[in-house]
PDB file of C-alpha atoms in Angstrom:
ATOM      1  CA  ALA A   1       8.925  -5.448 -45.047  1.00 74.00           C
ATOM      2  CA  GLN A   2       8.348  -2.298 -43.089  1.00 82.00           C
ATOM      3  CA  LYS A   3      10.731  -1.257 -40.352  1.00 89.00           C
ATOM      4  CA  ILE A   4      11.083   1.625 -37.911  1.00 94.00           C
ATOM      5  CA  THR A   5      14.383   2.449 -36.206  1.00 96.00           C
ATOM      6  CA  GLN A   6      14.997   4.723 -33.246  1.00 96.00           C
ATOM      7  CA  THR A   7      18.696   4.835 -32.504  1.00 95.00           C
ATOM      8  CA  GLN A   8      18.620   6.899 -29.303  1.00 95.00           C
ATOM      9  CA  PRO A   9      17.760   4.743 -26.278  1.00 93.00           C
ATOM     10  CA  GLY A  10      17.877   7.785 -24.006  1.00 95.00           C
ATOM     11  CA  MET A  11      18.082  11.543 -24.324  1.00 95.00           C
ATOM     12  CA  PHE A  12      18.510  14.397 -21.859  1.00 96.00           C
ATOM     13  CA  VAL A  13      17.384  17.963 -22.408  1.00 97.00           C
ATOM     14  CA  GLN A  14      17.370  21.042 -20.253  1.00 97.00           C
ATOM     15  CA  GLU A  15      13.988  22.496 -19.413  1.00 97.00           C
ATOM     16  CA  LYS A  16      12.848  25.147 -21.935  1.00 97.00           C
ATOM     17  CA  GLU A  17      15.265  23.938 -24.601  1.00 97.00           C
ATOM     18  CA  ALA A  18      14.331  22.140 -27.822  1.00 97.00           C
ATOM     19  CA  VAL A  19      15.118  18.484 -28.457  1.00 97.00           C
ATOM     20  CA  THR A  20      15.046  16.267 -31.548  1.00 98.00           C
ATOM     21  CA  LEU A  21      14.213  12.576 -31.336  1.00 98.00           C
ATOM     22  CA  ASP A  22      15.384  10.574 -34.323  1.00 98.00           C
ATOM     23  CA  CYS A  23      13.352   8.111 -36.352  1.00 98.00           C
ATOM     24  CA  THR A  24      14.139   6.410 -39.633  1.00 97.00           C
ATOM     25  CA  TYR A  25      11.896   4.063 -41.519  1.00 96.00           C
ATOM     26  CA  ASP A  26      11.952   1.625 -44.368  1.00 93.00           C
ATOM     27  CA  THR A  27       9.073   0.740 -46.633  1.00 89.00           C
ATOM     28  CA  SER A  28       8.393   0.021 -50.273  1.00 85.00           C
ATOM     29  CA  ASP A  29       4.802   1.268 -50.044  1.00 83.00           C
ATOM     30  CA  PRO A  30       4.191   4.609 -51.747  1.00 82.00           C
ATOM     31  CA  SER A  31       1.436   5.425 -49.257  1.00 82.00           C
ATOM     32  CA  TYR A  32       2.093   5.330 -45.546  1.00 85.00           C
ATOM     33  CA  GLY A  33       1.630   7.293 -42.355  1.00 88.00           C
ATOM     34  CA  LEU A  34       4.111   8.188 -39.673  1.00 92.00           C
ATOM     35  CA  PHE A  35       3.173   8.732 -36.043  1.00 93.00           C
ATOM     36  CA  TRP A  36       4.707   9.684 -32.762  1.00 95.00           C
ATOM     37  CA  TYR A  37       3.327   8.474 -29.451  1.00 95.00           C
ATOM     38  CA  LYS A  38       4.285   9.419 -25.917  1.00 96.00           C
ATOM     39  CA  GLN A  39       4.236   6.898 -23.088  1.00 94.00           C
ATOM     40  CA  PRO A  40       4.616   8.466 -19.645  1.00 94.00           C
ATOM     41  CA  SER A  41       5.498   6.406 -16.600  1.00 91.00           C
ATOM     42  CA  SER A  42       1.791   5.747 -16.028  1.00 89.00           C
ATOM     43  CA  GLY A  43       1.888   3.586 -19.136  1.00 88.00           C
ATOM     44  CA  GLU A  44      -0.809   4.891 -21.454  1.00 89.00           C
ATOM     45  CA  MET A  45      -0.056   5.605 -25.111  1.00 91.00           C
ATOM     46  CA  ILE A  46      -0.706   9.219 -26.067  1.00 92.00           C
ATOM     47  CA  PHE A  47      -0.889  10.217 -29.724  1.00 90.00           C
ATOM     48  CA  LEU A  48       1.208  13.279 -30.497  1.00 94.00           C
ATOM     49  CA  ILE A  49       1.480  13.902 -34.212  1.00 93.00           C
ATOM     50  CA  TYR A  50       0.873  12.389 -37.648  1.00 91.00           C
ATOM     51  CA  GLN A  51       2.538  12.830 -41.052  1.00 92.00           C
ATOM     52  CA  GLY A  52       1.190  11.353 -44.256  1.00 88.00           C
ATOM     53  CA  SER A  53       3.612  10.281 -46.937  1.00 87.00           C
ATOM     54  CA  TYR A  54       2.037  12.610 -49.470  1.00 86.00           C
ATOM     55  CA  ASP A  55       1.849  15.611 -47.170  1.00 87.00           C
ATOM     56  CA  GLN A  56       3.885  18.447 -48.617  1.00 86.00           C
ATOM     57  CA  GLN A  57       4.417  20.269 -45.358  1.00 92.00           C
ATOM     58  CA  ASN A  58       5.825  19.080 -42.063  1.00 94.00           C
ATOM     59  CA  ALA A  59       3.179  18.383 -39.454  1.00 93.00           C
ATOM     60  CA  THR A  60       2.974  20.570 -36.369  1.00 94.00           C
ATOM     61  CA  GLU A  61       0.896  20.220 -33.200  1.00 93.00           C
ATOM     62  CA  GLY A  62       1.570  22.848 -30.596  1.00 96.00           C
ATOM     63  CA  ARG A  63       5.111  22.330 -29.300  1.00 97.00           C
ATOM     64  CA  TYR A  64       5.549  19.207 -31.433  1.00 97.00           C
ATOM     65  CA  SER A  65       6.707  19.243 -35.018  1.00 97.00           C
ATOM     66  CA  LEU A  66       7.713  16.424 -37.307  1.00 96.00           C
ATOM     67  CA  ASN A  67      10.782  16.963 -39.484  1.00 96.00           C
ATOM     68  CA  PHE A  68       9.821  14.773 -42.440  1.00 95.00           C
ATOM     69  CA  GLN A  69      12.596  14.088 -44.945  1.00 95.00           C
ATOM     70  CA  LYS A  70      11.137  11.643 -47.406  1.00 93.00           C
ATOM     71  CA  ALA A  71      14.266  11.056 -49.460  1.00 93.00           C
ATOM     72  CA  ARG A  72      16.195  10.194 -46.323  1.00 95.00           C
ATOM     73  CA  LYS A  73      13.278   8.209 -44.915  1.00 95.00           C
ATOM     74  CA  SER A  74      13.414  10.061 -41.649  1.00 97.00           C
ATOM     75  CA  ALA A  75      10.648  11.436 -39.460  1.00 97.00           C
ATOM     76  CA  ASN A  76      12.264  13.136 -36.501  1.00 98.00           C
ATOM     77  CA  LEU A  77      10.178  14.604 -33.697  1.00 98.00           C
ATOM     78  CA  VAL A  78      11.085  18.066 -32.502  1.00 98.00           C
ATOM     79  CA  ILE A  79       9.826  19.204 -29.113  1.00 98.00           C
ATOM     80  CA  SER A  80      10.258  22.900 -28.523  1.00 96.00           C
ATOM     81  CA  ALA A  81      10.455  24.561 -25.109  1.00 96.00           C
ATOM     82  CA  SER A  82      10.744  21.282 -23.191  1.00 97.00           C
ATOM     83  CA  GLN A  83       8.779  20.926 -19.982  1.00 97.00           C
ATOM     84  CA  LEU A  84       9.312  18.595 -17.046  1.00 97.00           C
ATOM     85  CA  GLY A  85       6.115  16.817 -18.025  1.00 96.00           C
ATOM     86  CA  ASP A  86       7.688  15.844 -21.335  1.00 97.00           C
ATOM     87  CA  SER A  87       9.817  13.252 -19.550  1.00 97.00           C
ATOM     88  CA  ALA A  88       8.563   9.961 -20.988  1.00 97.00           C
ATOM     89  CA  MET A  89       9.194   7.258 -23.566  1.00 96.00           C
ATOM     90  CA  TYR A  90       8.587   8.337 -27.134  1.00 97.00           C
ATOM     91  CA  PHE A  91       7.744   5.907 -29.884  1.00 96.00           C
ATOM     92  CA  CYS A  92       7.847   6.445 -33.602  1.00 96.00           C
ATOM     93  CA  ALA A  93       5.473   4.289 -35.629  1.00 94.00           C
ATOM     94  CA  MET A  94       4.539   3.680 -39.238  1.00 91.00           C
ATOM     95  CA  ARG A  95       1.226   2.621 -40.663  1.00 84.00           C
ATOM     96  CA  GLY A  96       1.071   0.989 -44.036  1.00 69.00           C
ATOM     97  CA  ALA A  97      -1.468   1.025 -46.792  1.00 61.00           C
ATOM     98  CA  TYR A  98      -4.826  -0.726 -46.643  1.00 59.00           C
ATOM     99  CA  ASN A  99      -3.385  -4.008 -47.831  1.00 60.00           C
ATOM    100  CA  GLN A 100      -1.123  -3.970 -44.790  1.00 62.00           C
ATOM    101  CA  GLY A 101      -4.150  -4.080 -42.561  1.00 66.00           C
ATOM    102  CA  GLY A 102      -3.547  -0.663 -41.132  1.00 70.00           C
ATOM    103  CA  LYS A 103      -1.442  -1.962 -38.272  1.00 81.00           C
ATOM    104  CA  LEU A 104       1.197   0.243 -36.696  1.00 86.00           C
ATOM    105  CA  ILE A 105       4.808  -0.876 -36.599  1.00 89.00           C
ATOM    106  CA  PHE A 106       6.672   0.695 -33.661  1.00 93.00           C
ATOM    107  CA  GLY A 107      10.279   1.587 -33.103  1.00 94.00           C
ATOM    108  CA  GLN A 108      12.172   0.652 -29.971  1.00 94.00           C
ATOM    109  CA  GLY A 109      11.514   3.966 -28.298  1.00 95.00           C
ATOM    110  CA  THR A 110      13.568   6.818 -26.871  1.00 97.00           C
ATOM    111  CA  GLU A 111      13.449   7.711 -23.205  1.00 96.00           C
ATOM    112  CA  LEU A 112      13.495  11.468 -22.795  1.00 97.00           C
ATOM    113  CA  SER A 113      14.475  13.044 -19.498  1.00 97.00           C
ATOM    114  CA  VAL A 114      13.917  16.763 -19.020  1.00 97.00           C
ATOM    115  CA  LYS A 115      16.215  18.357 -16.453  1.00 96.00           C
ATOM    116  CA  PRO A 116      15.088  21.366 -14.394  1.00 94.00           C
TER     117      PRO A 116
ATOM    118  CA  ASN B   1     -17.588   9.498 -25.885  1.00 52.00           C
ATOM    119  CA  ALA B   2     -15.716   6.745 -24.100  1.00 71.00           C
ATOM    120  CA  GLY B   3     -12.314   5.746 -25.359  1.00 90.00           C
ATOM    121  CA  VAL B   4     -10.932   2.265 -25.744  1.00 94.00           C
ATOM    122  CA  MET B   5     -11.659   0.375 -22.545  1.00 95.00           C
ATOM    123  CA  GLN B   6      -9.447  -2.433 -21.359  1.00 96.00           C
ATOM    124  CA  ASN B   7      -9.918  -4.646 -18.348  1.00 96.00           C
ATOM    125  CA  PRO B   8      -8.552  -5.734 -16.089  1.00 97.00           C
ATOM    126  CA  ARG B   9      -5.899  -3.056 -15.764  1.00 95.00           C
ATOM    127  CA  HIS B  10      -3.761  -5.393 -13.692  1.00 97.00           C
ATOM    128  CA  LEU B  11      -3.897  -9.173 -13.613  1.00 97.00           C
ATOM    129  CA  VAL B  12      -1.805 -11.575 -11.581  1.00 98.00           C
ATOM    130  CA  ARG B  13      -1.683 -15.229 -12.522  1.00 98.00           C
ATOM    131  CA  ARG B  14       0.356 -18.215 -11.431  1.00 97.00           C
ATOM    132  CA  ARG B  15       2.198 -20.304 -13.957  1.00 97.00           C
ATOM    133  CA  GLY B  16      -0.161 -22.646 -15.748  1.00 97.00           C
ATOM    134  CA  GLN B  17      -3.284 -20.567 -15.238  1.00 98.00           C
ATOM    135  CA  GLU B  18      -5.262 -18.817 -17.938  1.00 98.00           C
ATOM    136  CA  ALA B  19      -5.369 -15.078 -18.532  1.00 98.00           C
ATOM    137  CA  ARG B  20      -8.222 -13.304 -20.295  1.00 98.00           C
ATOM    138  CA  LEU B  21      -7.873  -9.693 -21.320  1.00 98.00           C
ATOM    139  CA  ARG B  22     -10.824  -7.713 -22.609  1.00 98.00           C
ATOM    140  CA  CYS B  23     -11.024  -4.748 -24.923  1.00 97.00           C
ATOM    141  CA  SER B  24     -14.026  -2.651 -25.863  1.00 96.00           C
ATOM    142  CA  PRO B  25     -13.197  -0.437 -28.848  1.00 95.00           C
ATOM    143  CA  MET B  26     -14.344   3.111 -29.225  1.00 92.00           C
ATOM    144  CA  LYS B  27     -17.950   3.520 -30.283  1.00 89.00           C
ATOM    145  CA  GLY B  28     -18.252   3.066 -34.009  1.00 84.00           C
ATOM    146  CA  HIS B  29     -14.862   1.366 -34.376  1.00 87.00           C
ATOM    147  CA  SER B  30     -14.932  -2.108 -35.852  1.00 86.00           C
ATOM    148  CA  HIS B  31     -11.208  -2.782 -36.107  1.00 88.00           C
ATOM    149  CA  VAL B  32      -9.212  -3.961 -33.107  1.00 93.00           C
ATOM    150  CA  TYR B  33      -5.482  -4.479 -32.733  1.00 93.00           C
ATOM    151  CA  TRP B  34      -3.621  -6.142 -29.883  1.00 96.00           C
ATOM    152  CA  TYR B  35      -0.045  -5.247 -29.004  1.00 97.00           C
ATOM    153  CA  ARG B  36       2.342  -6.595 -26.389  1.00 97.00           C
ATOM    154  CA  GLN B  37       4.980  -4.536 -24.632  1.00 95.00           C
ATOM    155  CA  LEU B  38       7.643  -6.439 -22.762  1.00 91.00           C
ATOM    156  CA  PRO B  39       9.550  -4.535 -20.065  1.00 83.00           C
ATOM    157  CA  GLU B  40      11.959  -1.979 -21.508  1.00 79.00           C
ATOM    158  CA  GLU B  41      10.783  -2.661 -25.068  1.00 84.00           C
ATOM    159  CA  GLY B  42       8.520  -1.150 -27.688  1.00 87.00           C
ATOM    160  CA  LEU B  43       5.101  -2.367 -28.698  1.00 93.00           C
ATOM    161  CA  LYS B  44       4.956  -5.496 -30.806  1.00 94.00           C
ATOM    162  CA  PHE B  45       1.965  -6.216 -33.016  1.00 93.00           C
ATOM    163  CA  MET B  46       0.115  -9.397 -32.178  1.00 96.00           C
ATOM    164  CA  VAL B  47      -3.197  -9.583 -33.995  1.00 95.00           C
ATOM    165  CA  TYR B  48      -5.696  -7.541 -35.980  1.00 92.00           C
ATOM    166  CA  LEU B  49      -9.384  -8.376 -35.860  1.00 92.00           C
ATOM    167  CA  GLN B  50     -12.623  -7.178 -37.295  1.00 89.00           C
ATOM    168  CA  LYS B  51     -15.986  -8.311 -36.003  1.00 88.00           C
ATOM    169  CA  GLU B  52     -16.015 -12.127 -36.062  1.00 89.00           C
ATOM    170  CA  ASN B  53     -12.870 -12.275 -38.182  1.00 91.00           C
ATOM    171  CA  ILE B  54      -9.147 -12.536 -37.573  1.00 93.00           C
ATOM    172  CA  ILE B  55      -7.515 -10.516 -40.323  1.00 89.00           C
ATOM    173  CA  ASP B  56      -3.827 -10.708 -39.412  1.00 90.00           C
ATOM    174  CA  GLU B  57      -2.380 -12.861 -36.658  1.00 92.00           C
ATOM    175  CA  SER B  58       1.193 -12.766 -37.864  1.00 90.00           C
ATOM    176  CA  GLY B  59       2.431 -11.497 -34.498  1.00 92.00           C
ATOM    177  CA  MET B  60       0.705 -14.074 -32.338  1.00 95.00           C
ATOM    178  CA  PRO B  61       2.757 -16.841 -30.728  1.00 94.00           C
ATOM    179  CA  LYS B  62       1.821 -20.145 -32.314  1.00 90.00           C
ATOM    180  CA  GLU B  63       0.745 -21.784 -29.076  1.00 95.00           C
ATOM    181  CA  ARG B  64      -1.304 -20.805 -26.036  1.00 97.00           C
ATOM    182  CA  PHE B  65      -2.445 -17.434 -27.440  1.00 98.00           C
ATOM    183  CA  SER B  66      -5.782 -16.790 -29.105  1.00 97.00           C
ATOM    184  CA  ALA B  67      -7.950 -13.781 -29.825  1.00 97.00           C
ATOM    185  CA  GLU B  68     -11.521 -13.166 -30.787  1.00 96.00           C
ATOM    186  CA  PHE B  69     -13.814 -10.255 -31.532  1.00 95.00           C
ATOM    187  CA  PRO B  70     -17.381 -11.536 -31.457  1.00 93.00           C
ATOM    188  CA  LYS B  71     -20.361  -9.888 -33.051  1.00 90.00           C
ATOM    189  CA  GLU B  72     -21.503  -8.756 -29.630  1.00 91.00           C
ATOM    190  CA  GLY B  73     -19.212  -7.883 -26.757  1.00 93.00           C
ATOM    191  CA  PRO B  74     -15.569  -7.010 -26.338  1.00 95.00           C
ATOM    192  CA  SER B  75     -12.530  -8.422 -28.022  1.00 97.00           C
ATOM    193  CA  ILE B  76     -10.743 -10.981 -25.886  1.00 98.00           C
ATOM    194  CA  LEU B  77      -7.097 -11.958 -25.831  1.00 98.00           C
ATOM    195  CA  ARG B  78      -6.693 -15.316 -24.168  1.00 98.00           C
ATOM    196  CA  ILE B  79      -3.442 -16.776 -22.911  1.00 98.00           C
ATOM    197  CA  GLN B  80      -3.541 -20.378 -21.776  1.00 98.00           C
ATOM    198  CA  GLN B  81      -1.053 -21.989 -19.395  1.00 98.00           C
ATOM    199  CA  VAL B  82       0.770 -18.732 -18.753  1.00 98.00           C
ATOM    200  CA  VAL B  83       4.515 -18.684 -18.189  1.00 97.00           C
ATOM    201  CA  ARG B  84       6.700 -16.001 -16.610  1.00 95.00           C
ATOM    202  CA  GLY B  85       7.731 -14.770 -20.048  1.00 94.00           C
ATOM    203  CA  ASP B  86       4.128 -13.737 -20.714  1.00 96.00           C
ATOM    204  CA  SER B  87       4.446 -10.992 -18.095  1.00 96.00           C
ATOM    205  CA  ALA B  88       3.961  -7.808 -20.070  1.00 96.00           C
ATOM    206  CA  ALA B  89       1.628  -4.952 -20.801  1.00 96.00           C
ATOM    207  CA  TYR B  90      -0.996  -5.815 -23.377  1.00 97.00           C
ATOM    208  CA  PHE B  91      -2.463  -2.908 -25.297  1.00 96.00           C
ATOM    209  CA  CYS B  92      -5.590  -2.846 -27.374  1.00 96.00           C
ATOM    210  CA  ALA B  93      -6.184  -0.223 -30.045  1.00 93.00           C
ATOM    211  CA  SER B  94      -9.139   0.466 -32.292  1.00 91.00           C
ATOM    212  CA  SER B  95      -9.647   2.163 -35.608  1.00 84.00           C
ATOM    213  CA  PRO B  96     -12.698   3.319 -37.511  1.00 79.00           C
ATOM    214  CA  MET B  97     -13.685   1.687 -40.724  1.00 64.00           C
ATOM    215  CA  GLY B  98     -12.110   3.494 -43.651  1.00 52.00           C
ATOM    216  CA  LEU B  99     -12.972   3.609 -47.318  1.00 44.00           C
ATOM    217  CA  ALA B 100     -13.791   0.419 -49.165  1.00 45.00           C
ATOM    218  CA  GLY B 101     -14.433  -1.355 -45.905  1.00 47.00           C
ATOM    219  CA  GLY B 102     -10.835  -1.340 -44.769  1.00 51.00           C
ATOM    220  CA  PRO B 103      -9.149   0.513 -41.938  1.00 51.00           C
ATOM    221  CA  ALA B 104      -8.368   4.158 -42.545  1.00 52.00           C
ATOM    222  CA  THR B 105      -4.774   4.699 -43.584  1.00 52.00           C
ATOM    223  CA  THR B 106      -4.709   8.125 -42.060  1.00 58.00           C
ATOM    224  CA  GLY B 107      -5.290   8.992 -38.492  1.00 59.00           C
ATOM    225  CA  GLU B 108      -4.031   7.298 -35.414  1.00 71.00           C
ATOM    226  CA  LEU B 109      -5.002   4.106 -33.711  1.00 83.00           C
ATOM    227  CA  PHE B 110      -6.764   4.844 -30.453  1.00 88.00           C
ATOM    228  CA  PHE B 111      -5.141   2.970 -27.605  1.00 92.00           C
ATOM    229  CA  GLY B 112      -6.534   1.723 -24.352  1.00 93.00           C
ATOM    230  CA  GLU B 113      -4.592   2.150 -21.128  1.00 92.00           C
ATOM    231  CA  GLY B 114      -3.286  -1.390 -21.278  1.00 95.00           C
ATOM    232  CA  SER B 115      -3.604  -4.507 -19.168  1.00 97.00           C
ATOM    233  CA  ARG B 116      -0.567  -5.450 -17.153  1.00 96.00           C
ATOM    234  CA  LEU B 117      -0.140  -9.164 -16.696  1.00 97.00           C
ATOM    235  CA  THR B 118       2.163 -10.485 -14.018  1.00 97.00           C
ATOM    236  CA  VAL B 119       2.880 -14.193 -13.929  1.00 97.00           C
ATOM    237  CA  LEU B 120       4.211 -15.470 -10.626  1.00 95.00           C
TER     238      LEU B 120
END
């Protein structure tokens, strides 16, 4: 069975500093995708970044980068130069192969608070 | 190009009433997923549908909950005889058809803004 674990219920970071949000996963599928979503207080789910299991390089999207360590089964999100608007819940998710129906399995989330 | 549309955004029901939540996927998407988010928790998978078919309902409660995605019209998540524990945000997501007729394994699911159900 697939599983996603986020062990940090809450994190604080000073504005303009970098922060790492942890995510570990468990799967026996050789092909999978890893995602990070942001959920601000308004409630919508905002896609941030994607990493495929066969991707050789870590994914980057602007200030977001994904530190993918396949052997350790970790997919940590790094946010550089934090902004006040980054304060939100962050969810790590995994998507399995076609025979898993393509559904996303989410972690418990990490609440990030950016301090001015 | 409209995104995933969910309505109503907010719904209040009394215990014992029925709740119907609607989801129109993005244009060209034929795969719909429903998720439930209880307060202070992550999203939990409920059901995955394609047009006129339920593909995976492993996350659906055995009673009172049903879902459909008809050939025409939106997908509907129906909760009968609601109880206070059903109060949650219900998210719909859609995905384009991938190779071999299945959902793409790359790329994100596109989420709606959610429907927030409050049971009094």
